[in-house]
Amino acid sequence: MANAASGMAVDDECKLKFLELKAKRTHRFIIYKIDDKKKMVVVEKVGEPALNYEDFAASLPTNECRYAIFDYDFVTEENCQKSKIFFVAWSPDTARVRSKMIYASSKERFKRELDGIQVELQATDPTEVGFDVIQGRAN
Amino acid sequence: MYGGDEVSAIVIDVGSYSCKAGYAGDDTPKCVFPSVVGSIEQTGDTDEAKPEKEADSGSDPKNGSKPMDVDKAKTKRKFYLGQELEFRREHMEVISPLKDGTVIDWEVVDNIWNHAFRRRLLINPEEHPMLIAEPSTNSGQQREKAAELMFEKYKVPALFLAKNAVLTSFASGRATSLVVDCGGGSTVVSAVHDGYVLQKSAATSPIGGEFLTDCMMKSLESKGVVIRPKYSFKKKEVRPGDYKVVDLDFPNTTDSYRLYCMRAIASDIKESVCRVPDTPFDEVAYANVPTTSYELPDGQTIEVGADRFKIPDILFNPYLSQTIPGIDGFGDSTSIRGLPRMVLDSVNRCDVDIRKELLSNILLSGGLSSILQIKERLEKEVLEESPQNARVKVLASGSSMERRFSVWIGGSILASLGSFQQMWFSKAEYEEHGVSYIQRKCP
Ligand SMILES: Nc1ncnc2c1ncn2[C@@H]1O[C@H](COP(=O)(O)OP(=O)(O)OP(=O)(O)O)[C@@H](O)[C@H]1O
Ligand SMILES: [Mg+2]
């Protein structure tokens, strides 16, 4: 059902990279952006598994919006190796209003393409995507 | 699907205080004018005013289409909008088409739309898709009526209805937030999650900017201040540089017009001197606060003291209004809650999983939200009542234009996105599926 949504399309590559991250664990993170000309969400960057959370956070531009997926590995209190897939809607306050609007109104439709997101975060400043936040939300 | 993004869409937000209209893609609305109109009943069969009426008013009886059950009583009324309201006219009443956020007089709304399109924006509505902002709690019936009027009467090529709170939330870059809209006629709190208003969370209070204006006016009156409407006096120069105010008498001025003019002045006083106090207002503690002076149109200078803080505190403590002579209590005063309480109740009516996120994304918007210190006070009081570990954050744009026009700005951007063009409810779809299809296209 339609909503007050932007109607933005999603490039197939977005889904593909997400499936690779989920099933083959070949990426630590994926950064997505909206391509204004193509009017669709496209993959901007993928991070290899060896990268860590700081590398991920550093890949989010300070003045522009993005969507991102981060695969978070952690060890539970019972000493169990676990992982959780985070979806981050990055919308810094300093981004242009138009861009914030596009990302916010395209999010719902985009997220539906990525089956298997476990935790979702919406962040407008770096403190909202701090490592402590990720840790806190993982359990 | 509507397939023409060459012409820009028109975005219109008819609030209870003002109507904002303009082109999609612009930063601010091209025109903003009062949502109230002047109305003079045309008596007998004098057709004197008729030719003019057909030219400039929205109600066009010849237009083959079935008229909306606009006004069954069929008393002919002549309407005055925008700047025309600034001139006093004999027997002219001032009326509002909205009551508690819902339309009670479609003929007036029709005239407001018409005024915006043809007199202010100078466009032909048949050529532009229209995005209309609507209250979060708009009923299905109201939405269908708006759609019917737009397609049948204005013959728009495409239409979209978007909820106020969703537009404000998107414009701040958030698909999830708690939107607090302190407008003219009311204050509305609603949770938006993934771009949808959570209906169970939406709460409305009658304490908006206009109620505070009334409180300011009554409070000043109770202290002996006489607010003279601009039309009711003349300044006469008795000696060079020395003026004397002479009262003018216009017995055929309606009470509603007189009140409208006085409220405009009281509203300006409110906007110039008020500031939300840091802690709940206390009559004793504020008895000796320094006053601020304000010069009325007739030249009198008044001093406003405790009222500078007391009036805005009504938003937080509604019962305070009952200490102002001449302000009617609310029917059931216990059901009227202060702003922090509304916010907390609204959050608590949502799923446990999203409460934290809502509390850290409280968005302040609406004209009244430009009042000083409202953000700080709201954040402080919500924090005090929130669970220990909750992160409470109240956000408001630094620009008062953006706060006041956030709904319109959200609509402006949405309707101008290339990818949005497929979302419109088109004329063809209207003709094929009927008006109720609006509920599917714009849920
Ligand atoms: N600086 C200010 N201080 C206090 N009040 C203000 C200020 N600026 C505007 N207002 C008040 O804001 C109100 C208008 O707000 P707004 O334009 O958001 O209303 P609206 O959208 O027409 O109404 P609604 O959304 O309630 O139907 C008026 O009552 C006006 O006096
Ligand atoms: Mg409004």
mmCIF file of N, CA and C in Angstrom, chain A residues 1-8 39 91 93 97-98 100-102 104-105 107-108 111 120 122 124-125 127-128, chain B residues 160 170-176 194-196 357 361 391 393 410 413-414 416-420 422-423 441 443:
data_model
loop_
_atom_site.group_PDB
_atom_site.id
_atom_site.type_symbol
_atom_site.label_atom_id
_atom_site.label_comp_id
_atom_site.label_asym_id
_atom_site.label_seq_id
_atom_site.Cartn_x
_atom_site.Cartn_y
_atom_site.Cartn_z
ATOM 1 N N MET A 1 0.844 -1.207 0.000
ATOM 2 C CA MET A 1 0.000 0.000 0.000
ATOM 3 C C MET A 1 0.876 1.253 0.000
ATOM 4 N N ALA A 2 0.467 2.189 -0.797
ATOM 5 C CA ALA A 2 1.243 3.427 -0.894
ATOM 6 C C ALA A 2 1.115 4.246 0.384
ATOM 7 N N ASN A 3 2.009 5.167 0.519
ATOM 8 C CA ASN A 3 2.038 6.005 1.709
ATOM 9 C C ASN A 3 2.602 7.334 1.244
ATOM 10 N N ALA A 4 2.768 8.269 2.161
ATOM 11 C CA ALA A 4 3.426 9.508 1.763
ATOM 12 C C ALA A 4 4.891 9.165 1.572
ATOM 13 N N ALA A 5 5.170 8.447 0.493
ATOM 14 C CA ALA A 5 6.513 7.955 0.260
ATOM 15 C C ALA A 5 7.034 8.510 -1.044
ATOM 16 N N SER A 6 8.355 8.501 -1.181
ATOM 17 C CA SER A 6 8.957 9.130 -2.349
ATOM 18 C C SER A 6 8.796 8.324 -3.625
ATOM 19 N N GLY A 7 8.532 7.017 -3.503
ATOM 20 C CA GLY A 7 8.420 6.194 -4.697
ATOM 21 C C GLY A 7 9.769 5.876 -5.322
ATOM 22 N N MET A 8 10.834 6.022 -4.536
ATOM 23 C CA MET A 8 12.183 5.785 -5.030
ATOM 24 C C MET A 8 12.415 4.310 -5.337
ATOM 25 N N LYS A 39 17.294 8.238 -9.890
ATOM 26 C CA LYS A 39 16.131 8.113 -9.027
ATOM 27 C C LYS A 39 16.054 6.743 -8.382
ATOM 28 N N SER A 91 21.173 10.538 8.908
ATOM 29 C CA SER A 91 20.631 11.794 8.417
ATOM 30 C C SER A 91 21.150 12.947 9.272
ATOM 31 N N ASP A 93 22.104 16.392 10.949
ATOM 32 C CA ASP A 93 21.342 17.648 10.989
ATOM 33 C C ASP A 93 21.831 18.666 9.972
ATOM 34 N N VAL A 97 17.886 19.958 3.678
ATOM 35 C CA VAL A 97 16.530 19.509 3.995
ATOM 36 C C VAL A 97 15.995 18.587 2.903
ATOM 37 N N ARG A 98 16.272 18.950 1.682
ATOM 38 C CA ARG A 98 15.779 18.155 0.575
ATOM 39 C C ARG A 98 16.300 16.715 0.637
ATOM 40 N N LYS A 100 17.416 15.149 3.353
ATOM 41 C CA LYS A 100 16.827 14.467 4.514
ATOM 42 C C LYS A 100 15.447 13.927 4.178
ATOM 43 N N MET A 101 14.699 14.778 3.486
ATOM 44 C CA MET A 101 13.337 14.416 3.105
ATOM 45 C C MET A 101 13.335 13.185 2.194
ATOM 46 N N ILE A 102 14.244 13.171 1.219
ATOM 47 C CA ILE A 102 14.274 12.043 0.285
ATOM 48 C C ILE A 102 14.605 10.744 1.017
ATOM 49 N N ALA A 104 14.279 10.072 4.255
ATOM 50 C CA ALA A 104 13.245 9.658 5.211
ATOM 51 C C ALA A 104 12.046 9.055 4.492
ATOM 52 N N SER A 105 11.684 9.651 3.356
ATOM 53 C CA SER A 105 10.475 9.182 2.685
ATOM 54 C C SER A 105 10.734 7.973 1.785
ATOM 55 N N LYS A 107 12.825 5.428 2.989
ATOM 56 C CA LYS A 107 13.377 4.405 3.867
ATOM 57 C C LYS A 107 12.526 3.143 3.950
ATOM 58 N N GLU A 108 11.247 3.345 4.189
ATOM 59 C CA GLU A 108 10.354 2.217 4.410
ATOM 60 C C GLU A 108 10.390 1.241 3.230
ATOM 61 N N LYS A 111 13.890 -0.530 3.003
ATOM 62 C CA LYS A 111 14.102 -1.534 4.034
ATOM 63 C C LYS A 111 13.394 -2.845 3.703
ATOM 64 N N GLU A 120 17.392 -1.710 14.009
ATOM 65 C CA GLU A 120 17.373 -0.526 13.175
ATOM 66 C C GLU A 120 17.734 0.699 13.991
ATOM 67 N N GLN A 122 18.200 5.084 13.798
ATOM 68 C CA GLN A 122 18.064 6.308 13.012
ATOM 69 C C GLN A 122 18.986 7.288 13.700
ATOM 70 N N THR A 124 21.138 11.086 13.713
ATOM 71 C CA THR A 124 21.306 12.417 13.139
ATOM 72 C C THR A 124 22.605 13.065 13.605
ATOM 73 N N ASP A 125 23.301 12.428 14.532
ATOM 74 C CA ASP A 125 24.630 12.917 14.875
ATOM 75 C C ASP A 125 25.485 11.732 15.312
ATOM 76 N N THR A 127 26.968 10.742 17.877
ATOM 77 C CA THR A 127 26.759 10.055 19.153
ATOM 78 C C THR A 127 25.659 9.002 19.063
ATOM 79 N N GLU A 128 24.765 9.200 18.095
ATOM 80 C CA GLU A 128 23.678 8.230 17.968
ATOM 81 C C GLU A 128 24.095 6.941 17.276
ATOM 82 N N PHE B 160 -2.731 14.542 -4.033
ATOM 83 C CA PHE B 160 -2.186 13.709 -2.965
ATOM 84 C C PHE B 160 -2.527 14.359 -1.638
ATOM 85 N N PHE B 170 9.418 13.873 8.053
ATOM 86 C CA PHE B 170 10.290 13.660 6.896
ATOM 87 C C PHE B 170 11.210 14.855 6.681
ATOM 88 N N ALA B 171 10.662 16.058 6.810
ATOM 89 C CA ALA B 171 11.465 17.245 6.532
ATOM 90 C C ALA B 171 12.637 17.360 7.504
ATOM 91 N N SER B 172 12.546 16.667 8.635
ATOM 92 C CA SER B 172 13.668 16.710 9.572
ATOM 93 C C SER B 172 14.573 15.503 9.363
ATOM 94 N N GLY B 173 14.275 14.701 8.363
ATOM 95 C CA GLY B 173 15.106 13.545 8.058
ATOM 96 C C GLY B 173 14.769 12.317 8.871
ATOM 97 N N ARG B 174 13.598 12.315 9.491
ATOM 98 C CA ARG B 174 13.244 11.184 10.337
ATOM 99 C C ARG B 174 11.971 10.491 9.864
ATOM 100 N N ALA B 175 12.043 9.190 9.749
ATOM 101 C CA ALA B 175 10.842 8.440 9.407
ATOM 102 C C ALA B 175 10.107 8.061 10.685
ATOM 103 N N THR B 176 10.825 8.152 11.808
ATOM 104 C CA THR B 176 10.221 7.877 13.104
ATOM 105 C C THR B 176 10.486 9.061 14.033
ATOM 106 N N ASP B 194 8.037 4.841 10.830
ATOM 107 C CA ASP B 194 8.280 4.426 9.449
ATOM 108 C C ASP B 194 7.371 5.148 8.454
ATOM 109 N N GLY B 195 7.134 6.411 8.716
ATOM 110 C CA GLY B 195 6.353 7.199 7.773
ATOM 111 C C GLY B 195 4.842 7.125 7.938
ATOM 112 N N TYR B 196 4.387 6.429 8.957
ATOM 113 C CA TYR B 196 2.946 6.392 9.212
ATOM 114 C C TYR B 196 2.626 7.029 10.555
ATOM 115 N N GLU B 357 13.054 5.461 21.081
ATOM 116 C CA GLU B 357 13.377 6.208 19.876
ATOM 117 C C GLU B 357 12.500 7.466 19.770
ATOM 118 N N ASN B 361 13.524 11.650 19.805
ATOM 119 C CA ASN B 361 13.238 12.367 18.563
ATOM 120 C C ASN B 361 11.916 13.128 18.664
ATOM 121 N N ARG B 391 16.877 8.555 26.853
ATOM 122 C CA ARG B 391 17.570 9.730 26.351
ATOM 123 C C ARG B 391 16.491 10.615 25.745
ATOM 124 N N LYS B 393 15.296 13.975 23.874
ATOM 125 C CA LYS B 393 15.832 15.042 23.053
ATOM 126 C C LYS B 393 14.693 15.732 22.310
ATOM 127 N N GLY B 410 7.804 20.224 3.989
ATOM 128 C CA GLY B 410 7.828 18.780 3.736
ATOM 129 C C GLY B 410 7.037 18.436 2.486
ATOM 130 N N ILE B 413 8.891 19.541 -0.780
ATOM 131 C CA ILE B 413 9.980 18.683 -1.247
ATOM 132 C C ILE B 413 9.418 17.374 -1.795
ATOM 133 N N LEU B 414 8.514 16.783 -1.030
ATOM 134 C CA LEU B 414 7.957 15.494 -1.465
ATOM 135 C C LEU B 414 7.383 15.601 -2.875
ATOM 136 N N SER B 416 8.004 17.532 -5.172
ATOM 137 C CA SER B 416 8.911 17.907 -6.251
ATOM 138 C C SER B 416 9.897 16.789 -6.604
ATOM 139 N N LEU B 417 9.850 15.683 -5.870
ATOM 140 C CA LEU B 417 10.774 14.592 -6.173
ATOM 141 C C LEU B 417 10.347 13.898 -7.453
ATOM 142 N N GLY B 418 11.303 13.664 -8.322
ATOM 143 C CA GLY B 418 11.003 12.976 -9.576
ATOM 144 C C GLY B 418 10.336 11.639 -9.313
ATOM 145 N N SER B 419 10.857 10.934 -8.310
ATOM 146 C CA SER B 419 10.343 9.594 -8.041
ATOM 147 C C SER B 419 8.942 9.604 -7.435
ATOM 148 N N PHE B 420 8.534 10.759 -6.926
ATOM 149 C CA PHE B 420 7.202 10.827 -6.304
ATOM 150 C C PHE B 420 6.085 10.841 -7.342
ATOM 151 N N GLN B 422 4.979 9.015 -9.501
ATOM 152 C CA GLN B 422 4.149 7.825 -9.649
ATOM 153 C C GLN B 422 3.181 7.605 -8.482
ATOM 154 N N MET B 423 3.337 8.431 -7.428
ATOM 155 C CA MET B 423 2.501 8.222 -6.253
ATOM 156 C C MET B 423 1.163 8.960 -6.316
ATOM 157 N N LYS B 441 -4.754 5.197 -2.135
ATOM 158 C CA LYS B 441 -3.597 5.906 -2.671
ATOM 159 C C LYS B 441 -2.859 6.720 -1.609
ATOM 160 N N PRO B 443 -3.052 6.591 2.184
ATOM 161 C CA PRO B 443 -3.609 6.070 3.426
ATOM 162 C C PRO B 443 -3.243 6.929 4.625
#
